[in-house]
Amino acid sequence: MAAYPHHDIEARWQRFWADNQTFRTPTVRNGLDTSKPAYYVLDMFPYPSGAGLHVGHPEGYTATDILARYKRMRGFNVLHPMGWDAFGLPAEQYAIQTGTHPAITTKRNIERFREQLQALGFSYDWSRELATTDPDYYRWTQWIFLKLHERGLAYLDEVPVNWCEGLGTVLANEEVIDGKSERGGFPVERRYLKQWVLRITEYADRLLEDLDGLDWPTSTLEMQRHWIGRSEGAEVDFAVDGHDATITVFTTRPDTLFGATYMVLAPEHSLVAQITTDAQRPAVQDYVDETARKSDLERTEGKEKTGVFTGAYAVNPANGAPVPIWVADYVLATYGTGAIMAVPGHDVRDYAFAQAFDLPIVEVVAGGDLSAEAFVGDGPHVNSSSEYVSLDGLRNAEAKAAMLAWLEASGAGRRKVNYKLRDWLFARQRFWGEPFPVVFPEDGSGPIVLPESELPVRLPETGDYRPSGTPEGPLAAVTEWVETVAPDGRPARRETNTMPNWAGSCWYYLRYLDPKNADKLVDPAEENYWMPVDLYVGGAEHAVLHLLYARFWHKVLYDIGVVTTKEPFQKLVHQGMILGEVEYTAFRDEAGAFVSRDDVAETEEKDEMDKTIWRASDGRRVEGVRVAETEVEKKGDGFVLKSDATIRVEARAHKMSKSRGNVVNPDDVVKEYGADSLRLYEMFMGPLEQVKPWSTRGVDGVHRFLARAWRLFVDGETDGATKLSDDAPTKEQLQALHRTIQKVTDDIEAMRFNTAISAMMEFVNAATKWGALPKALAGPFVLLLAPFAPHMAEELWHRMGNTDTLAYAPWPETDARYLTSDTVEIAVQVNGKLRGTITVAADASKDDVLAQARAHENVAKYLDGAAVKKEVFVPRRLVGFVV
RNA sequence: GCCGAAGUGGCGGAACGGUAGACGCAUCGGACUUAAAAUCCGCUGGGGCACCCGCCCCGUACGGGUUCGAAUCCCGUCUUCGGCACCA
């Protein structure tokens, strides 16, 4: 299907770029001309999986490559690096199965990924390539850990962790979805283990505030804000009647303190055992045991409230009233203080609980109907006074302020800001991760963090990679590695946990600036010149974790003077997912009869392939069968079978997956259509941020466009012979060119690559009609095409007689003279409806245009006999009459 | 349930509040060819009148509103996608 010799061309130019190091960017200390402006355009680096590149990868990479190539032509120094996020579970699992050291697998996968990326013609500076698994790299990951520890931001804690038997490891909260491991879907249970934890909460406020200056998608900013989850309120102390104990609660509604009719402790709360009365002890004990056995999933899935009375009472500090203390699992041990004051009148969860257990509901804010539901809105306070304090008549905001003032004055409470964000569990029981630079002396004294001079702490060359099945990782079994001596000479054991996958990706964007530096993480001169990253492109799945963790580390590095910017990534764009080709699915029952889509119900599963489907009317199983596009037709909102229009079918594109068999392999596309076609198609599909389905026919379309462009230059019969004309371009031709320059330039700047490509297609369509393309237009056009289809552009540039790469040729300038034409077409509306178009001189006066508009035959018909009340004149576009 | 994004031809998608459907795909027709492929040219939202240029009505998920004029702005509803989910 090759309509032009893309194989030869692409191989030749890839070799040229590599041989000539066309895209190598020198370091600042090594001769970079820093009088030029800097542009740092970064891709989220991939995990080099054994499956190789996916068509989703080149989407973002092509977008950044277009920007990189464009900015070079505009005179910027461009930093456009690539590397590998190479620690991770798959290599370790492969190691378990085959005994191959993960380093070997990783190296192999990286080589394949690099080859595949190079086959797509990306203009990376490969001299800056890095891998997180390289000891020269992770030495600095470890170094950052030392700095974190120095500043008290890394600590060992006995924390409830998500122990996953199936993976033989502990998972981070965010790696657990619905009580199962995100990877593999194994059950997860709680266990208490001593683990390294990073104090990210100390940076919560800064992480929140500094979001304001960033050019990021609003959804991502919102997700980060929610994840940090700052809420302002108060801590209130309740004395426990008959015990020398105080229960402190956190509340965002201190104004409702008078409405607190009971309290709830989380089952894990440390005071539960102490305050429970003997009579209630068996019931409480049972309840606590039961919740401990439950996974998070089971705890959250039943929406009905459960709980047990402890028999104890607390004293409401605002009025001295006794408040019964309950234990219930709807209160989380990990948020706030693990205890709440329950105000059923004005909190929906407390209301549900009070209803279930027949607890009193007191109105303290007027305006709702408490017999029906909790009232959470604003209103005047009632029933809220005592000998100590009164809020009656105040609305929420004033009542809050008044109560806070009283709490602080009386010592019963204090203002408090709380966060959903928790400290970051920073240890994994895995082999294939960064070792901690930490040893534990055999005598049982605390951990010793190694000095900088001992870095890097390397992973052992051999080992048994199997999870030990205990919370200790596989490294524990590598005796010759584990047994060591502490810096002071005492025998010691190494920390056998490793760092999580996020560690290496938290700071890689800095190492690209100075990848070979043996003395420093990054030289200040490099950091100063390049940072921050001007454009960062990657998947929305990293909206919270990677981006939040990286921002945290960046701020720590800022505090210790390694970097000079508060934020690492100035502008962020998420590319949308590429789905498989649209598929039509019909449903049939066990007897083989078709069932309409409307009559099919399905279970809600995370993974589509796990869904069960049945006929809604009788509950019998049905199965989906694929039907060809030719078998269906559009009817109403959806598609139906041509053979039976009452049977609606499902028409949708699915996520690419091996099990569905709809994965498109970029290698195949490159082989058949070439890299330029793949690049162009991925950009032409639609807006970068949008989810969009793959279409092989669409690839064909852009390939045809490239072939048409090729034929403008090269005679298909003789190859080599140029078809360009020496004629001076006409004014019309120059106008076409300059409009294209303008449009392509604007669209690249705004990352609207699909419409930039449309503009070039229009130019080629016009040029095809001209018969021959004048040389004076051919050069600028090739330069416009270059960021998108660099191989073809280089080849054509070369064939036009240029001897060097066009990678640094100046970007074509628009000439304003050719952006306007002498005449313009103007729409004529009467009462807002289009009634005709007229062609007038571009600089025609308002009166002339109006006169011409009135003279238009069809317009005149509508104006005839009607009084014109208003005339609208939009220069160069439209006139309107209101009658 | 909450937060965010989005609903436009057969399909992917274009449209500073100003001629809706650019560009591409698919379909159909024509040219070239012994034929096919490739290529080139043309048509293509729906309906109606005219069938010679043309003209009219409807149409951007649905219902309202603002405006001379709304895919675009405002209010409400529905649907889809992504995220969060007892966070006090």
Tab-separated table of C-alpha atoms in Angstrom, chain A residues 190-452:
chain	number	residue	atom	x	y	z
A	190	ARG	CA	-4.930	-4.785	57.008
A	191	ARG	CA	-1.754	-5.545	58.905
A	192	TYR	CA	0.467	-3.510	61.139
A	193	LEU	CA	4.056	-3.335	59.954
A	194	LYS	CA	7.086	-1.175	60.541
A	195	GLN	CA	7.515	0.824	57.386
A	196	TRP	CA	9.218	3.869	55.979
A	197	VAL	CA	6.767	6.708	55.633
A	198	LEU	CA	7.287	10.149	54.071
A	199	ARG	CA	5.803	13.157	55.750
A	200	ILE	CA	4.064	14.621	52.705
A	201	THR	CA	1.381	16.062	54.977
A	202	GLU	CA	3.879	18.647	56.160
A	203	TYR	CA	3.724	20.068	52.637
A	204	ALA	CA	-0.048	19.821	52.292
A	205	ASP	CA	-0.669	23.554	52.381
A	206	ARG	CA	2.066	24.381	49.908
A	207	LEU	CA	0.984	21.593	47.598
A	208	LEU	CA	-2.483	23.069	47.648
A	209	GLU	CA	-1.605	26.745	47.335
A	210	ASP	CA	0.908	26.404	44.551
A	211	LEU	CA	-1.634	24.697	42.314
A	212	ASP	CA	-2.991	28.165	41.654
A	213	GLY	CA	-0.232	29.310	39.328
A	214	LEU	CA	-0.185	26.214	37.148
A	215	ASP	CA	-1.428	25.856	33.600
A	216	TRP	CA	-2.974	22.433	34.131
A	217	PRO	CA	-6.296	20.844	33.177
A	218	THR	CA	-8.976	21.920	35.632
A	219	SER	CA	-9.999	18.352	36.300
A	220	THR	CA	-6.472	17.487	37.403
A	221	LEU	CA	-6.204	20.538	39.608
A	222	GLU	CA	-9.516	19.594	41.187
A	223	MET	CA	-8.452	16.025	41.761
A	224	GLN	CA	-5.292	17.184	43.502
A	225	ARG	CA	-7.251	19.605	45.649
A	226	HIS	CA	-9.653	16.871	46.645
A	227	TRP	CA	-6.877	14.452	47.326
A	228	ILE	CA	-5.235	16.931	49.666
A	229	GLY	CA	-8.698	17.565	51.081
A	230	ARG	CA	-8.084	20.562	53.294
A	231	SER	CA	-10.906	21.350	55.669
A	232	GLU	CA	-11.069	23.972	58.350
A	233	GLY	CA	-12.806	23.332	61.620
A	234	ALA	CA	-12.093	22.671	65.252
A	235	GLU	CA	-10.939	20.039	67.625
A	236	VAL	CA	-13.227	19.702	70.612
A	237	ASP	CA	-12.392	17.819	73.801
A	238	PHE	CA	-15.074	15.751	75.491
A	239	ALA	CA	-14.378	14.451	78.975
A	240	VAL	CA	-15.481	10.847	79.508
A	241	ASP	CA	-17.747	10.495	82.491
A	242	GLY	CA	-16.187	8.331	85.206
A	243	HIS	CA	-12.831	7.953	83.438
A	244	ASP	CA	-9.669	9.935	83.401
A	245	ALA	CA	-9.910	10.214	79.654
A	246	THR	CA	-10.682	12.802	77.021
A	247	ILE	CA	-12.047	12.135	73.571
A	248	THR	CA	-10.963	14.691	71.033
A	249	VAL	CA	-13.013	15.020	67.898
A	250	PHE	CA	-12.517	16.967	64.728
A	251	THR	CA	-15.487	18.815	63.285
A	252	THR	CA	-16.035	21.285	60.485
A	253	ARG	CA	-19.273	22.360	62.120
A	254	PRO	CA	-18.368	23.496	65.652
A	255	ASP	CA	-21.495	25.646	65.464
A	256	THR	CA	-23.603	22.508	65.813
A	257	LEU	CA	-21.991	21.414	69.069
A	258	PHE	CA	-25.300	21.798	70.929
A	259	GLY	CA	-26.833	19.287	68.554
A	260	ALA	CA	-24.314	16.550	69.398
A	261	THR	CA	-26.534	13.815	70.806
A	262	TYR	CA	-24.005	11.005	70.724
A	263	MET	CA	-20.364	10.341	69.857
A	264	VAL	CA	-18.753	7.668	67.758
A	265	LEU	CA	-15.321	6.130	68.033
A	266	ALA	CA	-13.759	4.212	65.193
A	267	PRO	CA	-13.416	0.537	66.117
A	268	GLU	CA	-9.626	0.951	66.115
A	269	HIS	CA	-9.725	3.926	68.511
A	270	SER	CA	-7.394	3.427	71.451
A	271	LEU	CA	-9.959	4.398	74.093
A	272	VAL	CA	-12.550	1.816	73.082
A	273	ALA	CA	-11.338	-0.914	75.414
A	274	GLN	CA	-10.822	1.464	78.337
A	275	ILE	CA	-14.213	3.095	78.453
A	276	THR	CA	-16.468	0.194	77.505
A	277	THR	CA	-18.621	-0.933	80.437
A	278	ASP	CA	-18.541	-4.568	81.511
A	279	ALA	CA	-22.113	-5.036	80.405
A	280	GLN	CA	-21.322	-3.873	76.905
A	281	ARG	CA	-17.881	-5.441	76.636
A	282	PRO	CA	-18.839	-8.682	74.847
A	283	ALA	CA	-20.910	-6.851	72.228
A	284	VAL	CA	-18.236	-4.213	71.645
A	285	GLN	CA	-15.492	-6.843	71.492
A	286	ASP	CA	-17.434	-8.832	68.904
A	287	TYR	CA	-18.053	-5.755	66.824
A	288	VAL	CA	-14.423	-4.650	66.900
A	289	ASP	CA	-13.209	-8.137	65.972
A	290	GLU	CA	-15.672	-8.373	63.154
A	291	THR	CA	-14.648	-5.081	61.597
A	292	ALA	CA	-10.981	-5.977	61.873
A	293	ARG	CA	-11.626	-9.077	59.806
A	294	LYS	CA	-13.449	-7.128	57.141
A	295	SER	CA	-11.560	-5.732	54.200
A	296	ASP	CA	-12.013	-2.117	53.236
A	297	LEU	CA	-14.308	-3.254	50.464
A	298	GLU	CA	-16.626	-5.081	52.821
A	299	ARG	CA	-16.564	-2.144	55.168
A	300	THR	CA	-17.678	0.305	52.564
A	301	GLU	CA	-20.039	-1.821	50.537
A	302	GLY	CA	-22.890	-2.176	53.013
A	303	LYS	CA	-24.372	1.270	53.161
A	304	GLU	CA	-26.549	0.591	56.212
A	305	LYS	CA	-24.952	1.786	59.380
A	306	THR	CA	-23.715	-0.629	62.010
A	307	GLY	CA	-22.438	0.054	65.512
A	308	VAL	CA	-22.550	-0.765	69.219
A	309	PHE	CA	-23.057	1.300	72.373
A	310	THR	CA	-20.046	1.264	74.716
A	311	GLY	CA	-22.108	2.006	77.792
A	312	ALA	CA	-19.991	5.068	78.492
A	313	TYR	CA	-20.963	8.714	78.369
A	314	ALA	CA	-19.024	11.829	77.551
A	315	VAL	CA	-19.809	15.343	78.637
A	316	ASN	CA	-20.720	17.978	76.089
A	317	PRO	CA	-18.426	20.877	76.981
A	318	ALA	CA	-20.898	23.453	75.737
A	319	ASN	CA	-23.711	22.573	78.107
A	320	GLY	CA	-22.527	19.739	80.331
A	321	ALA	CA	-25.046	17.317	78.852
A	322	PRO	CA	-24.232	13.593	78.901
A	323	VAL	CA	-23.546	12.135	75.458
A	324	PRO	CA	-23.598	8.372	74.845
A	325	ILE	CA	-20.455	6.985	73.214
A	326	TRP	CA	-20.841	4.442	70.440
A	327	VAL	CA	-18.435	2.450	68.308
A	328	ALA	CA	-19.183	2.334	64.596
A	329	ASP	CA	-17.199	1.625	61.496
A	330	TYR	CA	-18.556	4.565	59.569
A	331	VAL	CA	-15.989	6.549	61.467
A	332	LEU	CA	-12.539	6.076	60.022
A	333	ALA	CA	-9.560	5.628	62.298
A	334	THR	CA	-7.313	7.283	59.752
A	335	TYR	CA	-9.110	10.584	59.335
A	336	GLY	CA	-9.243	13.369	61.879
A	337	THR	CA	-8.930	11.952	65.375
A	338	GLY	CA	-10.778	8.717	64.696
A	339	ALA	CA	-13.697	9.994	66.728
A	340	ILE	CA	-16.611	12.277	65.988
A	341	MET	CA	-19.299	14.182	67.735
A	342	ALA	CA	-22.477	13.107	65.983
A	343	VAL	CA	-24.968	15.802	65.070
A	344	PRO	CA	-27.789	13.833	63.482
A	345	GLY	CA	-29.909	16.897	62.840
A	346	HIS	CA	-27.330	18.396	60.519
A	347	ASP	CA	-25.198	15.606	59.090
A	348	VAL	CA	-26.612	13.007	56.730
A	349	ARG	CA	-24.489	10.108	57.961
A	350	ASP	CA	-25.176	10.834	61.610
A	351	TYR	CA	-28.846	11.160	60.721
A	352	ALA	CA	-28.902	7.716	59.132
A	353	PHE	CA	-27.142	6.221	62.142
A	354	ALA	CA	-29.481	7.922	64.614
A	355	GLN	CA	-32.476	6.610	62.702
A	356	ALA	CA	-31.102	3.104	62.691
A	357	PHE	CA	-30.416	3.084	66.431
A	358	ASP	CA	-33.209	5.344	67.583
A	359	LEU	CA	-30.974	8.050	68.947
A	360	PRO	CA	-32.308	11.543	69.622
A	361	ILE	CA	-32.189	14.122	66.845
A	362	VAL	CA	-32.038	17.724	67.980
A	363	GLU	CA	-32.500	20.733	65.766
A	364	VAL	CA	-29.920	23.457	66.288
A	365	VAL	CA	-30.153	25.173	62.905
A	366	ALA	CA	-33.644	26.162	61.834
A	367	GLY	CA	-34.835	25.816	58.274
A	368	GLY	CA	-35.122	22.109	57.582
A	369	ASP	CA	-37.566	19.316	58.253
A	370	LEU	CA	-35.779	16.956	60.597
A	371	SER	CA	-38.550	14.390	60.446
A	372	ALA	CA	-37.567	13.797	56.827
A	373	GLU	CA	-33.847	14.384	56.558
A	374	ALA	CA	-30.833	16.102	58.020
A	375	PHE	CA	-30.606	19.823	57.324
A	376	VAL	CA	-27.142	20.836	56.208
A	377	GLY	CA	-27.946	24.323	54.944
A	378	ASP	CA	-27.552	27.741	56.489
A	379	GLY	CA	-30.032	29.111	58.975
A	380	PRO	CA	-30.499	30.772	62.337
A	381	HIS	CA	-29.313	28.698	65.257
A	382	VAL	CA	-31.795	27.481	67.852
A	383	ASN	CA	-31.586	25.407	71.012
A	384	SER	CA	-27.983	26.511	71.241
A	385	SER	CA	-27.409	28.246	74.510
A	386	SER	CA	-26.181	27.371	77.927
A	387	GLU	CA	-24.773	29.177	80.890
A	388	TYR	CA	-21.401	29.202	79.088
A	389	VAL	CA	-22.167	30.204	75.542
A	390	SER	CA	-25.053	31.067	73.258
A	391	LEU	CA	-25.361	30.858	69.485
A	392	ASP	CA	-29.092	31.333	69.205
A	393	GLY	CA	-30.140	33.515	66.301
A	394	LEU	CA	-26.753	33.488	64.628
A	395	ARG	CA	-26.371	32.113	61.142
A	396	ASN	CA	-23.801	29.424	60.343
A	397	ALA	CA	-20.756	31.599	59.714
A	398	GLU	CA	-21.226	33.781	62.789
A	399	ALA	CA	-22.145	30.824	64.931
A	400	LYS	CA	-18.982	29.060	63.854
A	401	ALA	CA	-16.868	32.080	64.716
A	402	ALA	CA	-18.593	32.515	68.064
A	403	MET	CA	-18.186	28.868	68.997
A	404	LEU	CA	-14.532	28.831	67.970
A	405	ALA	CA	-13.902	31.890	70.074
A	406	TRP	CA	-15.576	30.283	73.064
A	407	LEU	CA	-13.781	26.953	72.594
A	408	GLU	CA	-10.404	28.651	72.532
A	409	ALA	CA	-11.212	30.921	75.448
A	410	SER	CA	-12.516	28.082	77.576
A	411	GLY	CA	-9.836	25.649	76.555
A	412	ALA	CA	-12.394	23.086	75.448
A	413	GLY	CA	-11.170	23.124	71.886
A	414	ARG	CA	-9.134	24.843	69.253
A	415	ARG	CA	-9.131	25.777	65.617
A	416	LYS	CA	-7.815	22.993	63.464
A	417	VAL	CA	-7.124	22.395	59.826
A	418	ASN	CA	-7.420	18.816	58.702
A	419	TYR	CA	-6.336	17.042	55.548
A	420	LYS	CA	-7.492	13.937	53.789
A	421	LEU	CA	-3.950	13.589	52.522
A	422	ARG	CA	-2.021	11.089	54.562
A	423	ASP	CA	1.639	10.463	54.898
A	424	TRP	CA	3.092	8.465	52.058
A	425	LEU	CA	3.858	4.832	52.720
A	426	PHE	CA	7.207	4.585	51.037
A	427	ALA	CA	8.272	0.945	51.295
A	428	ARG	CA	7.542	-2.160	49.271
A	429	GLN	CA	8.414	-5.768	49.934
A	430	ARG	CA	9.909	-6.269	46.510
A	431	PHE	CA	13.205	-7.068	44.925
A	432	TRP	CA	13.130	-4.813	41.876
A	433	GLY	CA	13.200	-1.382	43.430
A	434	GLU	CA	15.660	1.087	44.879
A	435	PRO	CA	17.270	-0.251	48.082
A	436	PHE	CA	17.089	2.034	51.096
A	437	PRO	CA	20.447	3.404	52.236
A	438	VAL	CA	19.701	2.109	55.710
A	439	VAL	CA	21.070	-0.608	57.992
A	440	PHE	CA	19.833	-2.012	61.278
A	441	PRO	CA	22.534	-3.009	63.793
A	442	GLU	CA	22.147	-6.597	64.993
A	443	ASP	CA	21.954	-5.406	68.588
A	444	GLY	CA	18.453	-4.179	67.889
A	445	SER	CA	19.159	-0.485	68.197
A	446	GLY	CA	17.421	1.787	65.723
A	447	PRO	CA	18.058	2.249	62.028
A	448	ILE	CA	21.239	3.889	60.815
A	449	VAL	CA	21.004	5.937	57.670
A	450	LEU	CA	24.172	5.529	55.645
A	451	PRO	CA	26.409	8.462	54.757
A	452	GLU	CA	26.442	9.876	51.246
